[in-house]
Amino acid sequence: MAAEKPKTKVIAENRRAKFDYFLEDYTEAGIQLLGTEIKALRDGRANIAESYAAVEGREIVLINADIPPYRQANRFNHEPRRPRKLLLHRKQIDKLIGAVQRDGQTIIPIRLYLNEAGRAKLEIALAKGKKLHDKRQATADRDWQRDKARLMKERG
Protein backbone atom coordinates (compact mmCIF):
# COMPACT_ATOMS: atom_id res chain seq x y z
CA MET A 1 0.00 0.00 0.00
CA ALA A 2 1.45 3.36 -1.05
CA ALA A 3 1.91 6.08 1.52
CA GLU A 4 -0.75 8.76 1.32
CA LYS A 5 0.14 12.31 0.53
CA PRO A 6 -0.32 14.75 3.40
CA LYS A 7 -3.55 16.65 2.97
CA THR A 8 -3.01 20.34 2.44
CA LYS A 9 -5.47 22.99 1.44
CA VAL A 10 -3.96 25.56 -0.91
CA ILE A 11 -5.44 28.97 -0.20
CA ALA A 12 -3.50 31.24 -2.55
CA GLU A 13 -0.82 30.82 -5.20
CA ASN A 14 1.49 33.33 -6.79
CA ARG A 15 1.42 32.04 -10.37
CA ARG A 16 3.10 35.11 -11.78
CA ALA A 17 6.26 34.48 -9.73
CA LYS A 18 7.48 31.68 -12.02
CA PHE A 19 7.04 33.96 -15.00
CA ASP A 20 8.81 36.99 -13.50
CA TYR A 21 11.64 35.31 -11.55
CA PHE A 22 14.12 32.44 -11.62
CA LEU A 23 13.13 30.58 -8.44
CA GLU A 24 16.01 28.79 -6.74
CA ASP A 25 15.74 27.80 -3.09
CA TYR A 26 12.34 26.89 -1.63
CA THR A 27 11.58 27.14 2.11
CA GLU A 28 8.48 26.55 4.21
CA ALA A 29 7.67 29.25 6.76
CA GLY A 30 4.97 29.73 9.35
CA ILE A 31 3.09 33.03 9.58
CA GLN A 32 2.32 35.01 12.73
CA LEU A 33 -1.45 35.60 12.49
CA LEU A 34 -4.11 37.32 14.56
CA GLY A 35 -7.29 35.51 15.62
CA THR A 36 -9.58 36.50 12.77
CA GLU A 37 -6.89 36.03 10.10
CA ILE A 38 -6.79 32.27 10.53
CA LYS A 39 -10.58 32.14 10.29
CA ALA A 40 -10.45 34.07 7.01
CA LEU A 41 -7.76 31.68 5.72
CA ARG A 42 -9.85 28.66 6.63
CA ASP A 43 -12.61 30.17 4.51
CA GLY A 44 -10.09 30.15 1.66
CA ARG A 45 -9.84 33.90 1.27
CA ALA A 46 -6.40 35.40 0.67
CA ASN A 47 -4.26 36.89 -2.08
CA ILE A 48 -0.45 36.83 -2.24
CA ALA A 49 -0.07 37.86 -5.89
CA GLU A 50 1.33 41.32 -5.09
CA SER A 51 3.16 40.40 -1.91
CA TYR A 52 6.85 40.04 -1.13
CA ALA A 53 9.03 39.32 1.87
CA ALA A 54 11.47 41.88 3.24
CA VAL A 55 14.21 41.89 5.86
CA GLU A 56 13.44 44.11 8.85
CA GLY A 57 16.19 43.99 11.43
CA ARG A 58 16.85 40.29 12.08
CA GLU A 59 13.38 39.18 10.95
CA ILE A 60 11.67 38.32 7.66
CA VAL A 61 8.31 40.06 7.19
CA LEU A 62 5.59 39.33 4.62
CA ILE A 63 4.41 42.61 3.14
CA ASN A 64 1.30 43.41 1.09
CA ALA A 65 -0.38 40.00 1.48
CA ASP A 66 -4.13 40.53 1.43
CA ILE A 67 -6.13 38.53 3.97
CA PRO A 68 -9.61 40.06 3.90
CA PRO A 69 -11.59 40.64 7.10
CA TYR A 70 -13.61 37.80 8.57
CA ARG A 71 -17.27 38.72 8.13
CA GLN A 72 -18.67 37.26 11.35
CA ALA A 73 -16.20 39.11 13.60
CA ASN A 74 -16.42 42.65 12.24
CA ARG A 75 -15.76 44.31 15.61
CA PHE A 76 -12.51 42.44 16.19
CA ASN A 77 -11.25 42.33 12.61
CA HIS A 78 -7.69 42.71 11.49
CA GLU A 79 -6.02 45.06 9.03
CA PRO A 80 -6.11 43.26 5.62
CA ARG A 81 -2.65 44.27 4.34
CA ARG A 82 -0.65 44.55 7.57
CA PRO A 83 2.95 43.25 7.66
CA ARG A 84 3.12 39.72 9.04
CA LYS A 85 6.22 38.17 10.62
CA LEU A 86 7.39 34.89 9.10
CA LEU A 87 8.27 32.15 11.56
CA LEU A 88 11.58 30.53 10.65
CA HIS A 89 14.56 29.03 12.45
CA ARG A 90 17.52 31.34 13.03
CA LYS A 91 19.72 29.43 10.51
CA GLN A 92 17.05 29.82 7.83
CA ILE A 93 16.69 33.54 8.57
CA ASP A 94 20.45 34.06 8.40
CA LYS A 95 20.63 32.16 5.10
CA LEU A 96 17.82 34.28 3.57
CA ILE A 97 19.26 37.56 4.87
CA GLY A 98 22.68 36.63 3.49
CA ALA A 99 21.27 35.82 0.05
CA VAL A 100 19.35 39.10 -0.06
CA GLN A 101 22.25 41.28 1.10
CA ARG A 102 25.14 39.47 -0.58
CA ASP A 103 23.63 38.25 -3.85
CA GLY A 104 20.82 40.77 -4.32
CA GLN A 105 18.17 38.07 -4.44
CA THR A 106 14.50 38.61 -3.61
CA ILE A 107 12.29 36.57 -1.27
CA ILE A 108 9.08 35.72 -3.13
CA PRO A 109 6.00 34.00 -1.62
CA ILE A 110 4.89 31.09 -3.80
CA ARG A 111 2.00 29.34 -2.03
CA LEU A 112 -0.12 29.99 1.06
CA TYR A 113 -1.71 26.83 2.43
CA LEU A 114 -3.00 25.03 5.51
CA ASN A 115 -0.96 21.92 6.33
CA GLU A 116 -2.37 18.61 7.55
CA ALA A 117 -2.39 19.93 11.15
CA GLY A 118 -4.43 23.00 10.11
CA ARG A 119 -1.57 25.48 10.50
CA ALA A 120 -1.05 28.27 7.98
CA LYS A 121 2.21 27.87 6.06
CA LEU A 122 3.84 29.94 3.36
CA GLU A 123 6.18 28.51 0.76
CA ILE A 124 8.82 31.11 -0.11
CA ALA A 125 11.66 31.04 -2.59
CA LEU A 126 14.85 32.96 -3.21
CA ALA A 127 14.61 34.44 -6.68
CA LYS A 128 16.57 36.36 -9.25
CA GLY A 129 14.72 38.64 -11.62
CA LYS A 130 14.39 37.71 -15.28
CA LYS A 131 15.21 40.21 -17.94
CA LEU A 132 11.98 41.68 -19.19
CA HIS A 133 11.17 41.12 -22.83
CA ASP A 134 11.60 44.31 -24.84
CA LYS A 135 8.53 44.56 -27.05
CA ARG A 136 10.02 47.43 -29.04
CA GLN A 137 12.86 45.23 -30.29
CA ALA A 138 10.47 42.42 -31.21
CA THR A 139 8.27 44.89 -33.10
CA ALA A 140 11.27 46.35 -34.94
CA ASP A 141 12.49 42.86 -35.92
CA ARG A 142 9.04 41.88 -37.17
CA ASP A 143 8.73 45.09 -39.22
CA TRP A 144 12.20 44.60 -40.69
CA GLN A 145 11.38 41.02 -41.73
CA ARG A 146 8.19 42.23 -43.40
CA ASP A 147 10.01 45.07 -45.20
CA LYS A 148 12.85 42.76 -46.22
CA ALA A 149 10.40 40.26 -47.72
CA ARG A 150 8.63 43.07 -49.60
CA LEU A 151 11.92 44.47 -50.95
CA MET A 152 13.11 41.03 -52.07
CA LYS A 153 9.80 40.45 -53.83
CA GLU A 154 10.03 43.81 -55.64
CA ARG A 155 13.62 43.14 -56.79
CA GLY A 156 13.17 39.92 -58.34
mmCIF file of C-alpha atoms in Angstrom:
data_model
loop_
_atom_site.group_PDB
_atom_site.id
_atom_site.type_symbol
_atom_site.label_atom_id
_atom_site.label_comp_id
_atom_site.label_asym_id
_atom_site.label_seq_id
_atom_site.Cartn_x
_atom_site.Cartn_y
_atom_site.Cartn_z
ATOM 1 C CA MET A 1 0.000 0.000 0.000
ATOM 2 C CA ALA A 2 1.452 3.362 -1.048
ATOM 3 C CA ALA A 3 1.909 6.085 1.520
ATOM 4 C CA GLU A 4 -0.752 8.755 1.325
ATOM 5 C CA LYS A 5 0.136 12.309 0.525
ATOM 6 C CA PRO A 6 -0.315 14.749 3.400
ATOM 7 C CA LYS A 7 -3.553 16.646 2.970
ATOM 8 C CA THR A 8 -3.007 20.338 2.445
ATOM 9 C CA LYS A 9 -5.472 22.992 1.438
ATOM 10 C CA VAL A 10 -3.955 25.563 -0.908
ATOM 11 C CA ILE A 11 -5.437 28.973 -0.195
ATOM 12 C CA ALA A 12 -3.502 31.238 -2.553
ATOM 13 C CA GLU A 13 -0.818 30.823 -5.200
ATOM 14 C CA ASN A 14 1.487 33.334 -6.788
ATOM 15 C CA ARG A 15 1.424 32.038 -10.369
ATOM 16 C CA ARG A 16 3.102 35.112 -11.785
ATOM 17 C CA ALA A 17 6.260 34.484 -9.726
ATOM 18 C CA LYS A 18 7.480 31.681 -12.015
ATOM 19 C CA PHE A 19 7.039 33.958 -14.997
ATOM 20 C CA ASP A 20 8.807 36.992 -13.501
ATOM 21 C CA TYR A 21 11.636 35.311 -11.549
ATOM 22 C CA PHE A 22 14.116 32.440 -11.620
ATOM 23 C CA LEU A 23 13.128 30.582 -8.435
ATOM 24 C CA GLU A 24 16.007 28.793 -6.740
ATOM 25 C CA ASP A 25 15.744 27.799 -3.090
ATOM 26 C CA TYR A 26 12.339 26.894 -1.629
ATOM 27 C CA THR A 27 11.584 27.135 2.106
ATOM 28 C CA GLU A 28 8.482 26.552 4.206
ATOM 29 C CA ALA A 29 7.668 29.248 6.762
ATOM 30 C CA GLY A 30 4.972 29.732 9.347
ATOM 31 C CA ILE A 31 3.091 33.033 9.577
ATOM 32 C CA GLN A 32 2.316 35.007 12.726
ATOM 33 C CA LEU A 33 -1.447 35.599 12.486
ATOM 34 C CA LEU A 34 -4.113 37.322 14.562
ATOM 35 C CA GLY A 35 -7.294 35.512 15.617
ATOM 36 C CA THR A 36 -9.575 36.498 12.768
ATOM 37 C CA GLU A 37 -6.894 36.029 10.099
ATOM 38 C CA ILE A 38 -6.786 32.268 10.530
ATOM 39 C CA LYS A 39 -10.576 32.139 10.286
ATOM 40 C CA ALA A 40 -10.445 34.069 7.011
ATOM 41 C CA LEU A 41 -7.755 31.685 5.722
ATOM 42 C CA ARG A 42 -9.850 28.658 6.626
ATOM 43 C CA ASP A 43 -12.613 30.175 4.512
ATOM 44 C CA GLY A 44 -10.094 30.149 1.660
ATOM 45 C CA ARG A 45 -9.839 33.901 1.272
ATOM 46 C CA ALA A 46 -6.400 35.396 0.670
ATOM 47 C CA ASN A 47 -4.258 36.889 -2.076
ATOM 48 C CA ILE A 48 -0.452 36.835 -2.240
ATOM 49 C CA ALA A 49 -0.071 37.864 -5.894
ATOM 50 C CA GLU A 50 1.333 41.324 -5.094
ATOM 51 C CA SER A 51 3.163 40.402 -1.907
ATOM 52 C CA TYR A 52 6.849 40.041 -1.132
ATOM 53 C CA ALA A 53 9.026 39.319 1.867
ATOM 54 C CA ALA A 54 11.471 41.878 3.242
ATOM 55 C CA VAL A 55 14.205 41.892 5.856
ATOM 56 C CA GLU A 56 13.440 44.111 8.850
ATOM 57 C CA GLY A 57 16.192 43.988 11.432
ATOM 58 C CA ARG A 58 16.850 40.295 12.080
ATOM 59 C CA GLU A 59 13.381 39.176 10.946
ATOM 60 C CA ILE A 60 11.667 38.325 7.663
ATOM 61 C CA VAL A 61 8.309 40.061 7.193
ATOM 62 C CA LEU A 62 5.594 39.332 4.624
ATOM 63 C CA ILE A 63 4.407 42.611 3.142
ATOM 64 C CA ASN A 64 1.300 43.413 1.094
ATOM 65 C CA ALA A 65 -0.377 40.003 1.485
ATOM 66 C CA ASP A 66 -4.129 40.529 1.425
ATOM 67 C CA ILE A 67 -6.133 38.531 3.967
ATOM 68 C CA PRO A 68 -9.612 40.063 3.899
ATOM 69 C CA PRO A 69 -11.591 40.643 7.104
ATOM 70 C CA TYR A 70 -13.605 37.802 8.568
ATOM 71 C CA ARG A 71 -17.274 38.717 8.129
ATOM 72 C CA GLN A 72 -18.667 37.257 11.349
ATOM 73 C CA ALA A 73 -16.196 39.112 13.596
ATOM 74 C CA ASN A 74 -16.420 42.647 12.240
ATOM 75 C CA ARG A 75 -15.764 44.314 15.606
ATOM 76 C CA PHE A 76 -12.513 42.440 16.186
ATOM 77 C CA ASN A 77 -11.251 42.328 12.606
ATOM 78 C CA HIS A 78 -7.690 42.709 11.487
ATOM 79 C CA GLU A 79 -6.017 45.059 9.032
ATOM 80 C CA PRO A 80 -6.112 43.262 5.617
ATOM 81 C CA ARG A 81 -2.647 44.274 4.338
ATOM 82 C CA ARG A 82 -0.650 44.555 7.567
ATOM 83 C CA PRO A 83 2.954 43.254 7.659
ATOM 84 C CA ARG A 84 3.121 39.721 9.039
ATOM 85 C CA LYS A 85 6.219 38.168 10.615
ATOM 86 C CA LEU A 86 7.386 34.886 9.098
ATOM 87 C CA LEU A 87 8.272 32.154 11.564
ATOM 88 C CA LEU A 88 11.584 30.533 10.645
ATOM 89 C CA HIS A 89 14.565 29.025 12.448
ATOM 90 C CA ARG A 90 17.524 31.343 13.030
ATOM 91 C CA LYS A 91 19.722 29.433 10.512
ATOM 92 C CA GLN A 92 17.054 29.817 7.828
ATOM 93 C CA ILE A 93 16.689 33.535 8.567
ATOM 94 C CA ASP A 94 20.454 34.060 8.398
ATOM 95 C CA LYS A 95 20.630 32.161 5.097
ATOM 96 C CA LEU A 96 17.824 34.276 3.574
ATOM 97 C CA ILE A 97 19.262 37.561 4.870
ATOM 98 C CA GLY A 98 22.682 36.626 3.488
ATOM 99 C CA ALA A 99 21.270 35.818 0.051
ATOM 100 C CA VAL A 100 19.352 39.100 -0.057
ATOM 101 C CA GLN A 101 22.248 41.282 1.100
ATOM 102 C CA ARG A 102 25.141 39.475 -0.580
ATOM 103 C CA ASP A 103 23.629 38.251 -3.853
ATOM 104 C CA GLY A 104 20.821 40.770 -4.317
ATOM 105 C CA GLN A 105 18.171 38.070 -4.442
ATOM 106 C CA THR A 106 14.502 38.612 -3.610
ATOM 107 C CA ILE A 107 12.293 36.567 -1.269
ATOM 108 C CA ILE A 108 9.081 35.720 -3.129
ATOM 109 C CA PRO A 109 6.003 34.005 -1.625
ATOM 110 C CA ILE A 110 4.893 31.090 -3.803
ATOM 111 C CA ARG A 111 2.002 29.343 -2.026
ATOM 112 C CA LEU A 112 -0.116 29.989 1.061
ATOM 113 C CA TYR A 113 -1.705 26.832 2.432
ATOM 114 C CA LEU A 114 -2.996 25.033 5.510
ATOM 115 C CA ASN A 115 -0.956 21.923 6.328
ATOM 116 C CA GLU A 116 -2.374 18.610 7.551
ATOM 117 C CA ALA A 117 -2.391 19.930 11.151
ATOM 118 C CA GLY A 118 -4.428 22.996 10.107
ATOM 119 C CA ARG A 119 -1.571 25.480 10.498
ATOM 120 C CA ALA A 120 -1.047 28.267 7.975
ATOM 121 C CA LYS A 121 2.210 27.866 6.059
ATOM 122 C CA LEU A 122 3.844 29.942 3.365
ATOM 123 C CA GLU A 123 6.179 28.514 0.755
ATOM 124 C CA ILE A 124 8.816 31.113 -0.106
ATOM 125 C CA ALA A 125 11.659 31.042 -2.594
ATOM 126 C CA LEU A 126 14.849 32.959 -3.214
ATOM 127 C CA ALA A 127 14.614 34.441 -6.678
ATOM 128 C CA LYS A 128 16.572 36.358 -9.255
ATOM 129 C CA GLY A 129 14.717 38.640 -11.624
ATOM 130 C CA LYS A 130 14.389 37.707 -15.278
ATOM 131 C CA LYS A 131 15.208 40.210 -17.944
ATOM 132 C CA LEU A 132 11.981 41.679 -19.192
ATOM 133 C CA HIS A 133 11.167 41.118 -22.830
ATOM 134 C CA ASP A 134 11.602 44.307 -24.836
ATOM 135 C CA LYS A 135 8.530 44.559 -27.052
ATOM 136 C CA ARG A 136 10.023 47.433 -29.037
ATOM 137 C CA GLN A 137 12.858 45.233 -30.293
ATOM 138 C CA ALA A 138 10.473 42.421 -31.213
ATOM 139 C CA THR A 139 8.270 44.892 -33.100
ATOM 140 C CA ALA A 140 11.267 46.350 -34.939
ATOM 141 C CA ASP A 141 12.487 42.859 -35.918
ATOM 142 C CA ARG A 142 9.042 41.876 -37.173
ATOM 143 C CA ASP A 143 8.730 45.085 -39.224
ATOM 144 C CA TRP A 144 12.195 44.597 -40.688
ATOM 145 C CA GLN A 145 11.384 41.024 -41.734
ATOM 146 C CA ARG A 146 8.185 42.226 -43.399
ATOM 147 C CA ASP A 147 10.013 45.075 -45.197
ATOM 148 C CA LYS A 148 12.854 42.762 -46.219
ATOM 149 C CA ALA A 149 10.396 40.263 -47.719
ATOM 150 C CA ARG A 150 8.632 43.068 -49.601
ATOM 151 C CA LEU A 151 11.923 44.465 -50.951
ATOM 152 C CA MET A 152 13.110 41.035 -52.075
ATOM 153 C CA LYS A 153 9.797 40.454 -53.827
ATOM 154 C CA GLU A 154 10.029 43.813 -55.644
ATOM 155 C CA ARG A 155 13.616 43.145 -56.786
ATOM 156 C CA GLY A 156 13.167 39.923 -58.337
#
